[in-house]
Coordinates of N, CA, C and O in Angstrom, one line a residue:
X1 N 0.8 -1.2 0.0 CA 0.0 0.0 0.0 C 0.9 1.3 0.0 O 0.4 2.2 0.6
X2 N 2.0 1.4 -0.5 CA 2.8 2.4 -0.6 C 2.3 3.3 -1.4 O 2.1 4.4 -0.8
X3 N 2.1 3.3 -2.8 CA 1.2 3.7 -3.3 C 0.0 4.7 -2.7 O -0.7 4.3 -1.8
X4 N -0.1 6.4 -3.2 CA -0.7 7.0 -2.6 C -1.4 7.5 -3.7 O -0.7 7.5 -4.7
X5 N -2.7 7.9 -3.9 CA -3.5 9.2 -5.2 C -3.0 10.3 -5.0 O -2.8 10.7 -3.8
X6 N -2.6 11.0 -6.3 CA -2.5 12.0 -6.6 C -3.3 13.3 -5.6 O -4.2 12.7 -5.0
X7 N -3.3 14.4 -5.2 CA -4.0 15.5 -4.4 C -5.4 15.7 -5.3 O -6.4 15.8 -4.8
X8 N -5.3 15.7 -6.5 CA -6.7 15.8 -7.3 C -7.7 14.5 -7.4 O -8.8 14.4 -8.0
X9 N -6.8 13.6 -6.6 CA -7.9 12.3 -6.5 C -9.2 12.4 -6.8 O -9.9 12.0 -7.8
X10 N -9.6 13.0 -5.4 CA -10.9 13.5 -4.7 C -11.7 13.8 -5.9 O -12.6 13.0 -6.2
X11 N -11.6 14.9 -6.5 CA -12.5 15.2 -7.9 C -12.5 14.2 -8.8 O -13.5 14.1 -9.6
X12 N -11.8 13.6 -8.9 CA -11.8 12.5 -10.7 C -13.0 11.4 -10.7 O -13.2 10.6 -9.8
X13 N -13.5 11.5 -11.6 CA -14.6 10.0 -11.9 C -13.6 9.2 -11.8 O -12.4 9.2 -11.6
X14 N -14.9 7.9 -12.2 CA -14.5 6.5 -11.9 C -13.9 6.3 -13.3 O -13.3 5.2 -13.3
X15 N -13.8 6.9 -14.2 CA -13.5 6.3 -15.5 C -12.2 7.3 -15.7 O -11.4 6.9 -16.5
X16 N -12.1 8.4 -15.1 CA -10.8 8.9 -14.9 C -9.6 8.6 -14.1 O -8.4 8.7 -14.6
X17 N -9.9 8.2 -12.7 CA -9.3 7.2 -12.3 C -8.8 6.0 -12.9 O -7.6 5.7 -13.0
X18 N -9.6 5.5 -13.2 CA -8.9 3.8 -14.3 C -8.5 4.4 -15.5 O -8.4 3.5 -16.4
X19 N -8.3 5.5 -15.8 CA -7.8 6.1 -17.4 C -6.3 6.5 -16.3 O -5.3 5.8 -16.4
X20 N -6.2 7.5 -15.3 CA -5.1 7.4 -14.5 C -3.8 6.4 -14.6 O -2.7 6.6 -15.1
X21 N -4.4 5.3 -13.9 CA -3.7 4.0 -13.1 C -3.3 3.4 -14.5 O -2.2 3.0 -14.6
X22 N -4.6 3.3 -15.9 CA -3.7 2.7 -16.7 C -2.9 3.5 -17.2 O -2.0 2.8 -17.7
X23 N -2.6 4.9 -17.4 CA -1.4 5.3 -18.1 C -0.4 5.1 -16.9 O 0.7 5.3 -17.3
X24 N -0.4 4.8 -15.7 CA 1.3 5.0 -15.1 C 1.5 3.8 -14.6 O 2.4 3.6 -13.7
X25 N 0.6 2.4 -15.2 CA 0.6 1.3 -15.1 C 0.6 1.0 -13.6 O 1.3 0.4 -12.9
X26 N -0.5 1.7 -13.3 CA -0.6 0.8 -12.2 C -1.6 0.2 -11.4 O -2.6 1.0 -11.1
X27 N -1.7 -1.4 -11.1 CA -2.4 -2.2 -10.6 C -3.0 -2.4 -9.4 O -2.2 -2.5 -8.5
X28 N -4.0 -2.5 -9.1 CA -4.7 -2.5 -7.7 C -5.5 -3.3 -7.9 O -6.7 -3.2 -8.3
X29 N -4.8 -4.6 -7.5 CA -5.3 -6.0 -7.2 C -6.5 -6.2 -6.3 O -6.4 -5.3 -5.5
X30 N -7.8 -7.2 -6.2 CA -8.8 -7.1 -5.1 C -8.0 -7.8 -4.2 O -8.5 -7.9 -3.2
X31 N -6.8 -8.4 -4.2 CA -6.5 -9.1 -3.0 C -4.9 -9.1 -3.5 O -4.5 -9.4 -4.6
X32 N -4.2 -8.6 -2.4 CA -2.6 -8.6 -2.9 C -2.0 -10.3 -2.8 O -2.7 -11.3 -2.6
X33 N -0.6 -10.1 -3.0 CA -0.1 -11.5 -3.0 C 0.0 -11.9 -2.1 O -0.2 -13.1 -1.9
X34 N 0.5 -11.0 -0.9 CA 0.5 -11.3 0.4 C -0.7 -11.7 1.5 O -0.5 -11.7 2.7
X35 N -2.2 -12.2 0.5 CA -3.4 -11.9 1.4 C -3.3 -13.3 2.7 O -3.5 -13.4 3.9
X36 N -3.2 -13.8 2.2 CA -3.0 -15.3 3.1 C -2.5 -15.0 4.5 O -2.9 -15.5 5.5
X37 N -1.3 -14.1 4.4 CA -0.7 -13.9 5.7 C -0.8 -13.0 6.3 O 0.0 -12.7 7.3
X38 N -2.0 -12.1 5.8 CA -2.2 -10.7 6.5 C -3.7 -11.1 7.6 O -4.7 -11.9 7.3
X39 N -3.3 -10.3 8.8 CA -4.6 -11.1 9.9 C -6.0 -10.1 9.2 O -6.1 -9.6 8.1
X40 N -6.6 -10.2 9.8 CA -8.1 -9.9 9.7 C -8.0 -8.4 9.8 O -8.8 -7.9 9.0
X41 N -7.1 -7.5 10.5 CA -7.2 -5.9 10.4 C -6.9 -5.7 9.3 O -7.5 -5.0 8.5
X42 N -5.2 -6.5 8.8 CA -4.6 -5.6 7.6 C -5.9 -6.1 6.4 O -6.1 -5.5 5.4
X43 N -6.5 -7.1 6.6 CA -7.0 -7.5 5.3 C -8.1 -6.4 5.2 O -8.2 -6.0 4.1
X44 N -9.2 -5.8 6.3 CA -10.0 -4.6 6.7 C -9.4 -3.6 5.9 O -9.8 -3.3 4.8
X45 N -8.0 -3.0 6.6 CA -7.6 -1.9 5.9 C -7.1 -1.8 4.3 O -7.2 -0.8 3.6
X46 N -6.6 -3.1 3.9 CA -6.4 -3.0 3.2 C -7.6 -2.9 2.0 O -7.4 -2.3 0.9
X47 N -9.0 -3.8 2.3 CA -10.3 -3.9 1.3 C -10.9 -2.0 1.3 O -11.5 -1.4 0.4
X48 N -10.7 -1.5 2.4 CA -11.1 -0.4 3.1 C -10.5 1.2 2.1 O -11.1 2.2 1.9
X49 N -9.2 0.6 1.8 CA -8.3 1.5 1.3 C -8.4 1.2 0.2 O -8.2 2.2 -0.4
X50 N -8.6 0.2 -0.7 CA -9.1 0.0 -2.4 C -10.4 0.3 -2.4 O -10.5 0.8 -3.5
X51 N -11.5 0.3 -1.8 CA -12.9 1.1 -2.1 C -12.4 2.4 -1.8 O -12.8 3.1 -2.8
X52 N -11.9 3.0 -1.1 CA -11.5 4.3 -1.3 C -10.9 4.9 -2.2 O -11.2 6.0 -2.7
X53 N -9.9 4.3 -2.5 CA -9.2 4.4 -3.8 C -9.6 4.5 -5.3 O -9.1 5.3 -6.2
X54 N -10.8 3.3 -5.4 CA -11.4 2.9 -6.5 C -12.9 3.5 -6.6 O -13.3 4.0 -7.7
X55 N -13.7 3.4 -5.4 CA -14.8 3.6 -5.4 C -15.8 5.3 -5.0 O -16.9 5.8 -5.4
X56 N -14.8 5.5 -4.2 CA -15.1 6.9 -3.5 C -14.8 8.2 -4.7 O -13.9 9.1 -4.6
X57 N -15.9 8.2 -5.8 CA -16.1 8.5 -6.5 C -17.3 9.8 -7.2 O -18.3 9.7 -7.8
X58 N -16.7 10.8 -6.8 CA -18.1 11.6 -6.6 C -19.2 11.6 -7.5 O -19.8 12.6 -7.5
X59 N -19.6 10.6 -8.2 CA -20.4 9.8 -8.6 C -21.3 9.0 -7.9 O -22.5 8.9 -8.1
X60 N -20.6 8.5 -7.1 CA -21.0 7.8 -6.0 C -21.4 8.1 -4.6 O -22.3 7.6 -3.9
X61 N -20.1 9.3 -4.3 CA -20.9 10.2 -3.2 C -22.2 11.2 -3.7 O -22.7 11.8 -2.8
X62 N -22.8 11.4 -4.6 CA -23.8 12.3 -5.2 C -24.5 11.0 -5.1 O -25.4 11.1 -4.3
X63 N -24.4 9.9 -5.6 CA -25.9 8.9 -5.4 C -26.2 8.9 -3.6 O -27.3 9.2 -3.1
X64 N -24.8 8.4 -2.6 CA -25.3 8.5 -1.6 C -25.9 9.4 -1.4 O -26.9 9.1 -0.7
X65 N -25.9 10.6 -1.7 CA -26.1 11.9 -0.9 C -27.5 11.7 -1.8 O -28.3 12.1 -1.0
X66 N -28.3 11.3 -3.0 CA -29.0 11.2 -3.5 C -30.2 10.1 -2.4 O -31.4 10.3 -2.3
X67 N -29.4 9.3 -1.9 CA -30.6 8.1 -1.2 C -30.7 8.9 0.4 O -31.7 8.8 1.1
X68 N -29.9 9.5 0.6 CA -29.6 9.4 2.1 C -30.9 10.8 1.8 O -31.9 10.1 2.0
X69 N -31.3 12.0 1.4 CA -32.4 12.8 0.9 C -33.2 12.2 0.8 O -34.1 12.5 1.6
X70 N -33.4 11.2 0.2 CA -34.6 10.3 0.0 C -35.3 9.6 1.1 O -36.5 9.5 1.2
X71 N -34.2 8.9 2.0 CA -34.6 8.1 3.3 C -34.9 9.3 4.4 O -35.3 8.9 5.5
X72 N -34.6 10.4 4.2 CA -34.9 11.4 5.1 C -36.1 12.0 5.3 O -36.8 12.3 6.3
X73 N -36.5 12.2 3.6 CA -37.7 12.9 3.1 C -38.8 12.0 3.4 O -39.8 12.6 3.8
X74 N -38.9 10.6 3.3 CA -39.4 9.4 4.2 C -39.6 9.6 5.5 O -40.7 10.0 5.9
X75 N -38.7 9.4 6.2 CA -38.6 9.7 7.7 C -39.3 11.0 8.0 O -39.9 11.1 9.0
X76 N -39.2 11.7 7.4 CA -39.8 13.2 8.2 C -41.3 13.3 7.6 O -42.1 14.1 8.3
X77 N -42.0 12.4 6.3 CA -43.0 12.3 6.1 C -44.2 11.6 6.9 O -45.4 11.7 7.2
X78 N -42.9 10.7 7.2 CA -43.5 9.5 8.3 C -43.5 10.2 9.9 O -43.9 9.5 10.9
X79 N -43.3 10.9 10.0 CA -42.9 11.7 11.9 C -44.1 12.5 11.6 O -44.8 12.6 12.6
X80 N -44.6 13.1 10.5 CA -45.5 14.2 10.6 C -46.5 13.3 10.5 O -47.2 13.6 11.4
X81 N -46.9 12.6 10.0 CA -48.0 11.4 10.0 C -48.4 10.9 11.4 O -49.6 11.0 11.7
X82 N -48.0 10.6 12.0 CA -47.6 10.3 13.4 C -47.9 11.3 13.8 O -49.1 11.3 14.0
X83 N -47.5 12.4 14.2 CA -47.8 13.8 15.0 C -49.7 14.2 14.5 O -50.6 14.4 15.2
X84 N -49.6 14.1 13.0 CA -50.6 14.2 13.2 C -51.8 13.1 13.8 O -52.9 13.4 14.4
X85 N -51.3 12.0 13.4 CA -52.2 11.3 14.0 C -53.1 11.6 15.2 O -54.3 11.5 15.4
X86 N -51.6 12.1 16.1 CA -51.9 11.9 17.6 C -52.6 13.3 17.9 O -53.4 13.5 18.8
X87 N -52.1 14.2 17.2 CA -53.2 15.8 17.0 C -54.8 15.5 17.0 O -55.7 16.1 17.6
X88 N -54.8 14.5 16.3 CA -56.4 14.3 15.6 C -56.9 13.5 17.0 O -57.9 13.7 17.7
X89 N -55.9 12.6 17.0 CA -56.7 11.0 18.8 C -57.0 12.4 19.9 O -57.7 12.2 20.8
X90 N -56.6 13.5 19.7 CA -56.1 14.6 21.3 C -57.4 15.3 21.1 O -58.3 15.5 21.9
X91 N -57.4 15.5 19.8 CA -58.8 16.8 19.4 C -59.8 16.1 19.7 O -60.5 16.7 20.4
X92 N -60.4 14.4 19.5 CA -61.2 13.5 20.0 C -61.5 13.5 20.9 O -62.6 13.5 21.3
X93 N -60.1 13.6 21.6 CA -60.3 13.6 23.0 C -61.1 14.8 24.0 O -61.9 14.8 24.9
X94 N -60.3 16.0 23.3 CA -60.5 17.2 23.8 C -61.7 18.0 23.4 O -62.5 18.7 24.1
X95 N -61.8 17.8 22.2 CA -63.0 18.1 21.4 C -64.2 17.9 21.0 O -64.9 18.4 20.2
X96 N -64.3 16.8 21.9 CA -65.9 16.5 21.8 C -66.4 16.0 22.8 O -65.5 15.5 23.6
X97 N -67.7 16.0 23.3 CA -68.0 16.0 24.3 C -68.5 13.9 24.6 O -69.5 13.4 25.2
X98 N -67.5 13.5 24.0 CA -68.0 11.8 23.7 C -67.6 11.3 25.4 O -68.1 10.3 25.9
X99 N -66.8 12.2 26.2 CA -66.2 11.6 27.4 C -67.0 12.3 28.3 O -66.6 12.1 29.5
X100 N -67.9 12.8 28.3 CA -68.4 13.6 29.3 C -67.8 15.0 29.4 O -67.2 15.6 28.5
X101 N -68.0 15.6 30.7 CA -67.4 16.5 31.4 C -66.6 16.4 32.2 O -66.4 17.2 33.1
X102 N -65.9 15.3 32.1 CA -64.6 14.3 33.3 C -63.5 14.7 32.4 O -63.5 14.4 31.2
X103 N -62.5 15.5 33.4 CA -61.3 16.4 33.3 C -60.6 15.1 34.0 O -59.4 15.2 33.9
X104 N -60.9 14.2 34.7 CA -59.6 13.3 35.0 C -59.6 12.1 33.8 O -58.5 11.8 33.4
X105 N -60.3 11.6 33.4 CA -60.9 10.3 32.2 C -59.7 11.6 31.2 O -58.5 11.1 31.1
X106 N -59.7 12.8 30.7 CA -59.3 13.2 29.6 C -57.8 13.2 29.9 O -56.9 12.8 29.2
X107 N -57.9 13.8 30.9 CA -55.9 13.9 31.1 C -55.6 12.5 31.2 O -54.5 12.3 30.7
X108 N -56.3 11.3 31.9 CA -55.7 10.3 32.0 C -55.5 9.6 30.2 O -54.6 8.9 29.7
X109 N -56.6 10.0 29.7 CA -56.4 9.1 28.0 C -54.8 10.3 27.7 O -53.7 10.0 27.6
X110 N -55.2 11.2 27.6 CA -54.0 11.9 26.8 C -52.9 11.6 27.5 O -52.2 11.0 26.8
X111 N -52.3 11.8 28.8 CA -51.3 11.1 29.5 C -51.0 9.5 28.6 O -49.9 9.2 28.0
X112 N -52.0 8.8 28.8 CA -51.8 7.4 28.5 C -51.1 7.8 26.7 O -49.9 7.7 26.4
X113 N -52.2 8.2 25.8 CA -51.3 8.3 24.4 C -50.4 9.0 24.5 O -49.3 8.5 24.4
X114 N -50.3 10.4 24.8 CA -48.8 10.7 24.6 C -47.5 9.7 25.0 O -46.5 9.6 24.2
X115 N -47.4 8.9 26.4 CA -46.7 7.9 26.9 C -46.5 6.6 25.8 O -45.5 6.0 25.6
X116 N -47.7 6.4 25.1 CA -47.4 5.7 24.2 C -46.8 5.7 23.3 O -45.9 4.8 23.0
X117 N -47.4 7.3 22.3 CA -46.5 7.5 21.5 C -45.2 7.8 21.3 O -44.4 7.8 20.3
X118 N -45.1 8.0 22.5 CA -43.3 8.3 22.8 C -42.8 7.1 23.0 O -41.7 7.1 22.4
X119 N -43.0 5.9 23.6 CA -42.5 4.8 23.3 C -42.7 3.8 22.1 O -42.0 2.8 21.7
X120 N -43.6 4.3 21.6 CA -44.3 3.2 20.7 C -43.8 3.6 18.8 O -43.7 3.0 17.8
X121 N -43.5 5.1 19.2 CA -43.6 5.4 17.6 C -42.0 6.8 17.8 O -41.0 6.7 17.2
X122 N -42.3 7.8 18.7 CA -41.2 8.6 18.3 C -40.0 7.9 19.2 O -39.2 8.5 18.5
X123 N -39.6 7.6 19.7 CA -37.9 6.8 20.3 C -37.5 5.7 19.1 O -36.5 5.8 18.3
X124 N -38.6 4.8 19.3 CA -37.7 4.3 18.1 C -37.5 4.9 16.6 O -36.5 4.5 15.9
X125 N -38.7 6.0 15.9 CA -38.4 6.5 15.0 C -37.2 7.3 15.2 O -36.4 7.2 14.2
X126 N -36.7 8.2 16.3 CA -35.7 9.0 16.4 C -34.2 8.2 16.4 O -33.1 8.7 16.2
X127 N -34.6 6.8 16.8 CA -33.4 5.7 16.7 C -33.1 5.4 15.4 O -32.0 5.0 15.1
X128 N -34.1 5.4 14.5 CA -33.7 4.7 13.4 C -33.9 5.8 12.2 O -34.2 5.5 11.1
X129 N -33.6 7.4 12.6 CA -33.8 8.5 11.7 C -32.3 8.1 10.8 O -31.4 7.4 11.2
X130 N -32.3 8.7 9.5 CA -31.4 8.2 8.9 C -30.0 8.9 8.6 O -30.2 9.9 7.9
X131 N -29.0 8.8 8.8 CA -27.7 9.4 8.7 C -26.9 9.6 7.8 O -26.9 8.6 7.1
X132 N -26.1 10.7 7.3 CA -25.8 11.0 6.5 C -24.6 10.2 6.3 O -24.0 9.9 7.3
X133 N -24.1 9.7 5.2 CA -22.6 8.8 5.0 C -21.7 10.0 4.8 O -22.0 11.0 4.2
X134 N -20.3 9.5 5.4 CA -19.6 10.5 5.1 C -18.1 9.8 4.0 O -17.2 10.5 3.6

């Protein structure tokens, strides 16, 4: 891995890159000669450091950055769905006269869904909101 990219790496496509390496002949094997005897880290760094080399392609960072928008624009479609949901169960609750005039029956249902919803829909949504790759 002596072998380093050029400072303009970063900017070049994938087909610039492999136009690169073949003019100055050089080879970047999926597995060097030495793979048999390298432990489990170097073989990490070393697969780690050829997708970087080969792959990390702003081609490729633009599609990430293309899905990771997408699973976001999901997620935040899906949180307002949910909010409103629970807007509309509250206004039921609050807004109509289906429960009587019992001020403990109402705080206790809204107590009870909001506790829900916070366990049931926004913690794990907020666990599994989606992150940007870097």
């Amino acid at each position: 891995m002596a072998w380093q990219p050029p400072p303009s790496w970063h900017e070049l496509s994938g087909d610039q890159r492999r136009a690169h390496l073949d003019q100055h002949g050089i080879q970047i094997p999926l597995r060097p000669a030495d793979w048999e005897v390298l432990d489990h880290d170097q073989r990490t760094a070393y697969c780690t450091w050829r997708d970087r080399i080969l792959s990390d392609t702003p081609e490729a960072r633009e599609a990430k950055e293309r899905e990771y928008r997408k699973k976001l624009r999901a997620w935040r479609i899906l949180m307002c769905w949910w909010i409103f949901c629970l807007i509309v169960g509250l206004c039921l609750v609050w807004g109509t006269s289906a429960l009587g005039e019992n001020a403990e029956v109402r705080v206790g249902i809204t107590v009870f869904v909001v506790a829900g919803y916070a366990m049931a829909i926004f913690v794990p949504m907020r666990l599994n909101k989606p992150v940007a790759h870097t």
